[in-house]
XYZ file of C-alpha atoms in Angstrom:
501
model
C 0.000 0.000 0.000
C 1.391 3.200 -1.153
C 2.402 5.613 1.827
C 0.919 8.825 0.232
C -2.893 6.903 1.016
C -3.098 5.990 4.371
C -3.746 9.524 5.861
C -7.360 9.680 3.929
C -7.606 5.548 3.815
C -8.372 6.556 7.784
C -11.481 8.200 7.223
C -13.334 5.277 5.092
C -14.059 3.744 8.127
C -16.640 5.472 10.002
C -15.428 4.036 13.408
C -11.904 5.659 12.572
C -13.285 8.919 11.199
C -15.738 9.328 14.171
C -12.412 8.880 16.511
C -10.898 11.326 14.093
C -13.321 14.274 14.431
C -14.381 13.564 18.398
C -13.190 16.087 20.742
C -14.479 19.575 21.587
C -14.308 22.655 19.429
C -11.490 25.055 20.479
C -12.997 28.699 20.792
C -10.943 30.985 18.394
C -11.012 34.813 18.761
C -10.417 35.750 14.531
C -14.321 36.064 13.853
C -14.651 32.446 12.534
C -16.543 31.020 16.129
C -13.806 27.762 16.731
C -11.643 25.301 15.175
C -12.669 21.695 15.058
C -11.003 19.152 16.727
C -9.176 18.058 14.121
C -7.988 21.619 13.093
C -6.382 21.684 15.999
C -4.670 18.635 15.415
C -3.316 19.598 11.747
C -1.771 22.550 12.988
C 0.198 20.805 15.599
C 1.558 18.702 12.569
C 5.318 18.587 11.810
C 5.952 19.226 8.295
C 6.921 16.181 7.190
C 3.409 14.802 7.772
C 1.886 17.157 4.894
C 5.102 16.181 2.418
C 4.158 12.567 2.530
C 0.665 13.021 1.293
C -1.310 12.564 -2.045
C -0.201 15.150 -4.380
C -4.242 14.866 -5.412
C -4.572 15.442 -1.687
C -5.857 19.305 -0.382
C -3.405 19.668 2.885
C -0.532 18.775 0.747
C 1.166 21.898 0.063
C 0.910 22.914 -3.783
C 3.828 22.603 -6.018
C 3.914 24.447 -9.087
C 6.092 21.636 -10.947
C 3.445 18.872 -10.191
C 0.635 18.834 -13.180
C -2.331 16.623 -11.471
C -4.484 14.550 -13.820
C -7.543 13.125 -14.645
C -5.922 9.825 -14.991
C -3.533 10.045 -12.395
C -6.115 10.791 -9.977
C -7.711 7.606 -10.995
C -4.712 5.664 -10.711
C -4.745 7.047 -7.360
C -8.276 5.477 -5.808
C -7.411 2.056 -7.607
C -6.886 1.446 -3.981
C -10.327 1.852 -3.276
C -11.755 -0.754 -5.202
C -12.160 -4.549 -4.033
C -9.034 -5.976 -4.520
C -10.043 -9.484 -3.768
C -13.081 -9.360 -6.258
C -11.568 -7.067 -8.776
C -14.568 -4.754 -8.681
C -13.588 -1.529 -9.604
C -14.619 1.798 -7.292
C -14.554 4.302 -9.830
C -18.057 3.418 -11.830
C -20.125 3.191 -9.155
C -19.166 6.520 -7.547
C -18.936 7.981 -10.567
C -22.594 7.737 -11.425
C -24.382 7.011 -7.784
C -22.737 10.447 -6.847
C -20.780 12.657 -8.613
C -22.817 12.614 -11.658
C -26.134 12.255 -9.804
C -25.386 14.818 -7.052
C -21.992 16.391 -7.355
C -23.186 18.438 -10.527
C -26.654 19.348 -8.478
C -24.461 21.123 -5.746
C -21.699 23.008 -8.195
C -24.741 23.972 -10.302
C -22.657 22.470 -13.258
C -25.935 20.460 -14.599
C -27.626 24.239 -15.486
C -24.433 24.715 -17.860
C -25.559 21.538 -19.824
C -22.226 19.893 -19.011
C -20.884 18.199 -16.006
C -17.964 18.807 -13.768
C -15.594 17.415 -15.918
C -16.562 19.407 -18.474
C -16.588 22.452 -17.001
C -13.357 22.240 -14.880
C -10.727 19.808 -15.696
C -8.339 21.043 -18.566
C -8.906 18.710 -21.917
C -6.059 18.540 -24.549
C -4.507 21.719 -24.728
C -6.374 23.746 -22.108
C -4.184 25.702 -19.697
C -4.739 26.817 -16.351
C -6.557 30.064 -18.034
C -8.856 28.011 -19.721
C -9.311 26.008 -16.568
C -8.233 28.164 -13.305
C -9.909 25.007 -10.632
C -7.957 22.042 -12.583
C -6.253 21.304 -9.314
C -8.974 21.907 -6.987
C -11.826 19.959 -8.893
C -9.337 16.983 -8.842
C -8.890 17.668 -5.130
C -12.809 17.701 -4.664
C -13.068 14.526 -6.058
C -9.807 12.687 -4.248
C -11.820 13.833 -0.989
C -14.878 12.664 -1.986
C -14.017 9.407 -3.186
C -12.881 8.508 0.460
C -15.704 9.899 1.840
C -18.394 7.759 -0.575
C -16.188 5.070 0.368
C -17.108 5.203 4.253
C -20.793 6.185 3.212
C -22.637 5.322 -0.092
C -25.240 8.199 1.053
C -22.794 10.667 2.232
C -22.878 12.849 -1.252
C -26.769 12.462 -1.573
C -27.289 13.941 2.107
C -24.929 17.029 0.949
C -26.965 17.908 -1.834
C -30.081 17.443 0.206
C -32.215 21.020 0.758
C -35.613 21.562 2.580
C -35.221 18.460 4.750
C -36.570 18.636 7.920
C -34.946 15.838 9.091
C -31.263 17.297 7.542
C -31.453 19.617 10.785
C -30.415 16.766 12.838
C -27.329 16.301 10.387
C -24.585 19.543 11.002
C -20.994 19.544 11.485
C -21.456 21.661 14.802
C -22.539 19.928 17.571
C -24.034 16.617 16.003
C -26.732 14.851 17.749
C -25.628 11.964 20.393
C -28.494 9.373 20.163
C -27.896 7.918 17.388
C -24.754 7.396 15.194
C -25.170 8.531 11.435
C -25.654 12.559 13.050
C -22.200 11.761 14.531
C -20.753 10.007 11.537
C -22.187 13.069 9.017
C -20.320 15.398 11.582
C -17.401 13.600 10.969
C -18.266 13.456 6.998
C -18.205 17.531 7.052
C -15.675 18.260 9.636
C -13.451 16.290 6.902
C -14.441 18.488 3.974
C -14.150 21.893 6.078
C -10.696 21.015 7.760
C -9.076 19.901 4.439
C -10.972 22.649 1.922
C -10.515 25.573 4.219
C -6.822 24.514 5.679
C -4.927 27.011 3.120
C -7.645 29.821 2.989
C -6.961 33.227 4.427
C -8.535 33.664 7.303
C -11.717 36.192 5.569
C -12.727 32.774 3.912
C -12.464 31.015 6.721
C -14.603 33.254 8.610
C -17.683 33.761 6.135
C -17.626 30.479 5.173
C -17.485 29.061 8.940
C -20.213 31.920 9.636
C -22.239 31.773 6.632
C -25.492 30.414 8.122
C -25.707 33.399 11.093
C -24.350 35.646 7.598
C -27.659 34.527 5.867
C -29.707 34.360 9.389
C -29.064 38.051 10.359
C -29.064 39.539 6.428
C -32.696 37.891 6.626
C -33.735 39.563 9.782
C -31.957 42.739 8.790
C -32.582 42.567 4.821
C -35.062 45.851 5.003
C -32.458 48.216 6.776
C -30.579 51.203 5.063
C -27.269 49.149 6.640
C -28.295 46.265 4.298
C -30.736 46.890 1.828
C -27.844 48.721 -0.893
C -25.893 45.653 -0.755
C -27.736 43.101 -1.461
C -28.329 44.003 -4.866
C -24.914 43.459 -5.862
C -23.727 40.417 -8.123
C -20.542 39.781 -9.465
C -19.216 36.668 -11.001
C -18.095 33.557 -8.819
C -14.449 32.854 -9.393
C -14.213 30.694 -6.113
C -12.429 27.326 -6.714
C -15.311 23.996 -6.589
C -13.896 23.635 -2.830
C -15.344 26.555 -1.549
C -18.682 25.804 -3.589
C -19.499 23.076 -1.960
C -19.071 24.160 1.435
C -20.846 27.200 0.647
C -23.753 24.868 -0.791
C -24.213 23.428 2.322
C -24.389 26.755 4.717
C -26.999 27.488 2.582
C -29.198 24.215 2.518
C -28.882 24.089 6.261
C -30.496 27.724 6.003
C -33.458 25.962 3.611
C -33.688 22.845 6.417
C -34.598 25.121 9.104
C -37.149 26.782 6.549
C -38.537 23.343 6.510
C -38.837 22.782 10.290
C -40.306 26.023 10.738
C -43.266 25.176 8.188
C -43.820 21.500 9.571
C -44.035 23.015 13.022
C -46.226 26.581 12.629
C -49.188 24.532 13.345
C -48.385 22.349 16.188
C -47.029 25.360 18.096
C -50.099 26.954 19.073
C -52.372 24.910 20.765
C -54.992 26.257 23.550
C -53.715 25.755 27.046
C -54.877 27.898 30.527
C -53.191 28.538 33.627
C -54.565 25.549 35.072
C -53.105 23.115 32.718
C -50.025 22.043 34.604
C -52.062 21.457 37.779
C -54.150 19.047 35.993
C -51.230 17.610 34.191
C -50.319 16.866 38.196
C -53.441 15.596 39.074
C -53.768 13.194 36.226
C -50.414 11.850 37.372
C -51.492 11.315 40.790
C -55.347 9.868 39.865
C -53.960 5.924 38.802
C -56.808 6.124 36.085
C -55.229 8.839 34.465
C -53.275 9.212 30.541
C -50.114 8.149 31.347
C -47.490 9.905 30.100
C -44.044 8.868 30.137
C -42.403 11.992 31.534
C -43.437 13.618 34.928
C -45.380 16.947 35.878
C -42.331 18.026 37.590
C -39.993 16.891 34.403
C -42.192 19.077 32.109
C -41.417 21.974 35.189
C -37.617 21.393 34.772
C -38.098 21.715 31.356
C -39.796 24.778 31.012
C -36.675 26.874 33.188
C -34.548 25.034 30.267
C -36.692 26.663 28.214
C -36.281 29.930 29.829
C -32.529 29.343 29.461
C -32.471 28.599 26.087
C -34.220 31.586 25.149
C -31.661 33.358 26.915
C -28.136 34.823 25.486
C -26.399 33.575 28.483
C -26.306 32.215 31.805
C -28.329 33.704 34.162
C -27.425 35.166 38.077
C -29.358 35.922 40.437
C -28.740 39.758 41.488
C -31.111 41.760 44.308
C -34.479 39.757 43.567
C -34.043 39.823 39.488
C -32.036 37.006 37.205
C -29.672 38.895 35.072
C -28.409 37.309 31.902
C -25.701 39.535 30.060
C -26.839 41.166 26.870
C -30.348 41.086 28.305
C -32.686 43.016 30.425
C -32.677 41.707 34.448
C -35.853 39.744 35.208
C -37.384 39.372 38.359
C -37.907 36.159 40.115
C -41.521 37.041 40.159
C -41.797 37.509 36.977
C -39.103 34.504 35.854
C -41.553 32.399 37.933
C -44.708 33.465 35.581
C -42.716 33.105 32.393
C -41.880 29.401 33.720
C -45.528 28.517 34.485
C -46.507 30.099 31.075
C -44.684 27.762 29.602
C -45.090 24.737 31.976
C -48.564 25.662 31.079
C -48.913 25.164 27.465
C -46.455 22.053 27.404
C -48.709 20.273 29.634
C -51.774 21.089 27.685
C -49.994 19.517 24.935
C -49.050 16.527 27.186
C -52.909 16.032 27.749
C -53.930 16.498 24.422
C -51.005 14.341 23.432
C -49.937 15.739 20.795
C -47.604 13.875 18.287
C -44.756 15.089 16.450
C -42.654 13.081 14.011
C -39.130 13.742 12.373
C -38.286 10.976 9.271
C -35.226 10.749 11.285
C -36.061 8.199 13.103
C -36.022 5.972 10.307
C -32.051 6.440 11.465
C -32.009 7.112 14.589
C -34.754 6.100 18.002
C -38.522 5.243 16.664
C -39.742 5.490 20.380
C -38.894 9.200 20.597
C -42.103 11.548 21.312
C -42.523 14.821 22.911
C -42.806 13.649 26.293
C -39.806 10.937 25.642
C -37.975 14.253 24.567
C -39.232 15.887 27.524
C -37.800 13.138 29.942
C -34.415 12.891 28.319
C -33.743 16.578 28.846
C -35.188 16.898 32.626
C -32.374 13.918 33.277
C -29.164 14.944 31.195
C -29.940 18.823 32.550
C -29.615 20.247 36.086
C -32.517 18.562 38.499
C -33.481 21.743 39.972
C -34.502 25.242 38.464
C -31.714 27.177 39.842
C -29.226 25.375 38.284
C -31.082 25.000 35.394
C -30.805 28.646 35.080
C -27.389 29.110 35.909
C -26.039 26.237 33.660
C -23.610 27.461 30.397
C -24.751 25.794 28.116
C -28.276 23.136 28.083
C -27.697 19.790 26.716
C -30.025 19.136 23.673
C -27.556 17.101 21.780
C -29.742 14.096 22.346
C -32.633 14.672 21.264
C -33.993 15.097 17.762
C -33.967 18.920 16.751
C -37.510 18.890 15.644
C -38.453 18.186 19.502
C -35.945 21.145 20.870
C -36.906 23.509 17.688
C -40.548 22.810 18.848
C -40.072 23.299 23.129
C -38.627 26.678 21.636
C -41.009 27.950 19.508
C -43.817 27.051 22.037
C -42.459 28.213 24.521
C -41.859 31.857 22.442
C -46.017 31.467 22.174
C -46.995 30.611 25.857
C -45.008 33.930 26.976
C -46.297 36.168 24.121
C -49.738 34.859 25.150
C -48.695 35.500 28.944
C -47.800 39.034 27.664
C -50.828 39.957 25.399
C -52.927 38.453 28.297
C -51.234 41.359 30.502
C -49.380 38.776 33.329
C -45.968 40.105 31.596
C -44.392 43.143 31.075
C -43.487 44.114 27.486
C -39.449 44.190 28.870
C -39.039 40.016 29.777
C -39.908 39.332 26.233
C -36.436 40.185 24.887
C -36.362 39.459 21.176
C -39.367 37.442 21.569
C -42.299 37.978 19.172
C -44.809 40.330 21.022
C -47.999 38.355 20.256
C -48.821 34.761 19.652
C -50.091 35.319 15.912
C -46.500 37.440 15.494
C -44.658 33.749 16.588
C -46.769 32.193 14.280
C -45.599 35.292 11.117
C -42.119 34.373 12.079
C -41.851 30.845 11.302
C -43.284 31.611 7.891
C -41.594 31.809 4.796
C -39.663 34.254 4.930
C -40.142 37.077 1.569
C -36.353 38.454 2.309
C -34.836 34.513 2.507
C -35.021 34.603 -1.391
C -33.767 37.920 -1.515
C -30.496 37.019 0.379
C -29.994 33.490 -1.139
C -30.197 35.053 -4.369
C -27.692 37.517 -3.148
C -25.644 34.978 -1.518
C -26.091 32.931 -4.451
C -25.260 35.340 -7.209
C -21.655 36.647 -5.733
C -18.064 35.410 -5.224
C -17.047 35.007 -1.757
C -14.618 37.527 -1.889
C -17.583 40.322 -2.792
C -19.821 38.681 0.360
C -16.726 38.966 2.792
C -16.029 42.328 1.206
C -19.706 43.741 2.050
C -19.968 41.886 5.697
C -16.698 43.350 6.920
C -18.099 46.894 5.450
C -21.257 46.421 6.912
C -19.567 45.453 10.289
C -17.245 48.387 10.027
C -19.900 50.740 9.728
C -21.897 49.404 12.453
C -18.877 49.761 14.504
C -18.532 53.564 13.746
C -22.235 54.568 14.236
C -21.834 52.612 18.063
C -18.739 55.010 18.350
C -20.266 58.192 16.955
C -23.440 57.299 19.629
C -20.902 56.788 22.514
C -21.623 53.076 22.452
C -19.589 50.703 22.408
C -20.239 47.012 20.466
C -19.141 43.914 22.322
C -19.333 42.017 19.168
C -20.480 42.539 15.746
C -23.548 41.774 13.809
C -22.020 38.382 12.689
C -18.461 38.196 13.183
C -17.790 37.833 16.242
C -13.912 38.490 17.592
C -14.086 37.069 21.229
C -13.269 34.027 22.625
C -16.962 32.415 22.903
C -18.279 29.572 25.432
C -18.124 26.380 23.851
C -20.247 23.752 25.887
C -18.167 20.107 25.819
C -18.848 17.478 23.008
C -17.734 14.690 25.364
């Protein structure tokens, strides 16, 4: 076996490329959140560990002398195939992926010719003709290994408006079950090898391209963003960066997805008496029975509380105090608490069903009250410390069910508000009514607008506009005396990072 494969021959077993990628996330202070585990682990690399590697291989450094080919990239997954049978890789992946789904996600399929076609140099072509030679070849090198480990790998990255893809991320992958994990690991390989040589503005947009599209959404209507987002230029960025930018943005469409499957399960009646009968029904033998307890559904409405929170909370003179938000008062952190203890119970009575496809893949026996029970255990067992915690676990349980406690619990206090029980003040950046919760998990009119303009421009012009914008929002917080702790979306801090393991 040649000595140039084994570093990616690792990562086609998913047992080796889950050890690979396990660890926690190192906080990083240059805008671009953290480094993955195994970031951290290249960088501590001697050099000699990047000269023995694939020349078709993106962390070994490029040499200008070295012309990579079509065929010697072949010659170079040979060892892929089933040596014992004779059957050959290349065919297979060929058409199961990179013609099926590799041309979806570079967009090469609306030229009318595939990847080959459009980036790797034919006959006399030169590196004008074809700038991405290398990197396509690259792309493909990576891939291969990666389709090796997982068959449905590729198909899952060109997935968009999945509701069931939100359980699939490289950042903090879901516990319970072990294809969220081994997808982590899938992406954590493409971003540490495609982003290893970028300067560190492409690191950071591309690492923070999802809060990018999140905030230019929320924020498309302002004078700050409005101008810019009717730029376009031409995308000159390598097939690399493509992909990795294809999937910020059909993580964006997955949520899009949730928030349309759940609009209508989020607003069921409930009163203030709900959780007391949720108690009594637990006590009377006769009773639903519902796997989770009355006081488990308390527990989980202070998580709740928490989540909704920027940070954690402290309790200060008779208010909680969470920084970057108004102080509450315990009185009125104890209403917004039975608000939402409230409506989850009415939900527990009326038992209400929820269902992600991902169970096909991960737990079948998961429900909202199974959900409910898992979090009151792996979280804090009183209310205090539920409050105080840095960070709630939610890593094991299916994002539709903590995407939902959210949501409903954004209604129950909106309701609680409208009904007069809250002031205006512990709402934060909550909705103010319960039909404005509903609005917001609508399609969004500006989410086109920014895909199109995310779409529609190299990364260099995006970076280029997000550092403007930021500078200028920086300026205006200096002009008014003010003075920004972080930006809008980069954020240049060292950040909490809650452990993976």
């Amino acid at each position: 076996m040649k000595e140039t494969h084994k570093e990616k021959l690792a990562i086609t077993n998913k047992d080796s490329l889950r050890r690979r990628h396990a660890g926690n996330y190192k906080p990083i202070d240059n805008g671009e959140r953290y480094l993955l585990p195994y970031e951290v682990h290249l960088r501590n690399q001697p050099s000699d560990f990047f000269k023995q590697l694939s020349d078709y291989d993106f962390l070994k450094p490029s040499t200008t002398d070295k012309a990579l080919t079509f065929a010697g990239l072949r010659k170079e997954l040979d060892c892929l195939g089933d040596l014992d049978s004779g059957t050959g890789f290349w065919k297979n992946f060929n058409e199961s992926a990179l013609t099926r789904y590799l041309n979806s996600i570079l967009g090469t399929t609306q030229k009318k010719r595939g990847w080959k076609q459009v980036y790797i140099k034919k006959g006399k072509e030169t590196d004008a003709d074809k700038p991405h030679h290398n990197d396509m070849l690259r792309c493909v090198y990576l891939l291969a290994h990666l389709h090796k480990a997982s068959s449905s790998f590729i198909r899952q990255l060109e997935e968009e408006n999945d509701v069931w893809s939100t359980d699939l991320r490289v950042y903090y992958p879901r516990k319970d079950f072990a294809f969220s994990e081994e997808y982590a690991g899938y992406l954590s390989e493409l971003y540490a090898n495609m982003l290893f040589y970028q300067p560190d503005k492409i690191r950071r947009l591309i690492k923070c391209l999802d809060i990018c599209i999140e905030k230019l959404i929320r924020h498309a209507d302002s004078d700050w963003v409005a101008p810019f987002l009717q730029h376009r230029t031409k995308d000159t960025a390598p097939p690399s960066l493509k992909i990795l930018k294809y999937n910020q943005i059909a993580s964006i469409t997955h949520f899009s997805a949730l928030n349309k499957y759940l609009q209508d399960k989020v607003s069921g009646l409930f009163t203030p008496t709900s959780f007391a009968k949720l108690e009594a029904n637990e006590k009377d033998s006769s009773g639903l029975k519902i796997s989770a307890t009355a006081q488990q559904y308390k527990l989980v409405a202070a998580l709740c509380m928490r989540i909704l929170l920027p940070s954690p909370l402290r309790e200060v003179n008779g208010s909680w105090v969470s920084e970057g938000a108004d102080p509450i008062t315990c009185q009125d952190m104890e209403l917004c608490i039975n608000a939402v203890a409230n409506a989850l119970a009415a939900d527990a009575l009326n038992q209400l069903k929820i269902e992600s496809d991902g169970t096909k893949s991960g737990k079948r026996d998961t429900s909202i009250p199974a959900a409910i029970k898992k979090l009151a255990e792996q979280n804090p067992q009183t209310i205090e410390e539920i409050l105080r915690i840095g960070s709630p676990d939610v890593a094991s349980v299916p994002e539709l069910y903590s995407f939902y406690l959210r949501k409903r619990s954004e209604y129950a206090l909106a309701k609680a508000h409208c009904s007069g029980d809250l002031k205006k003040s512990v709402l934060l950046n909550i909705p103010p009514t319960p039909l404005a919760v509903i609005e917001s998990m609508q399609p969004n009119p500006n989410t086109k607008k920014v895909l199109d303009y995310i779409r529609g421009n190299s990364l260099d012009k995006i970076s280029f506009d997000i550092e403007e914008l930021e500078r200028g929002l920086m300026m205006e917080h200096l002009r008014r005396g003010t003075v920004p702790k972080v930006g809008l979306i980069y954020q240049f801090v060292f950040q909490y990072l809650p452990p993976r393991v």
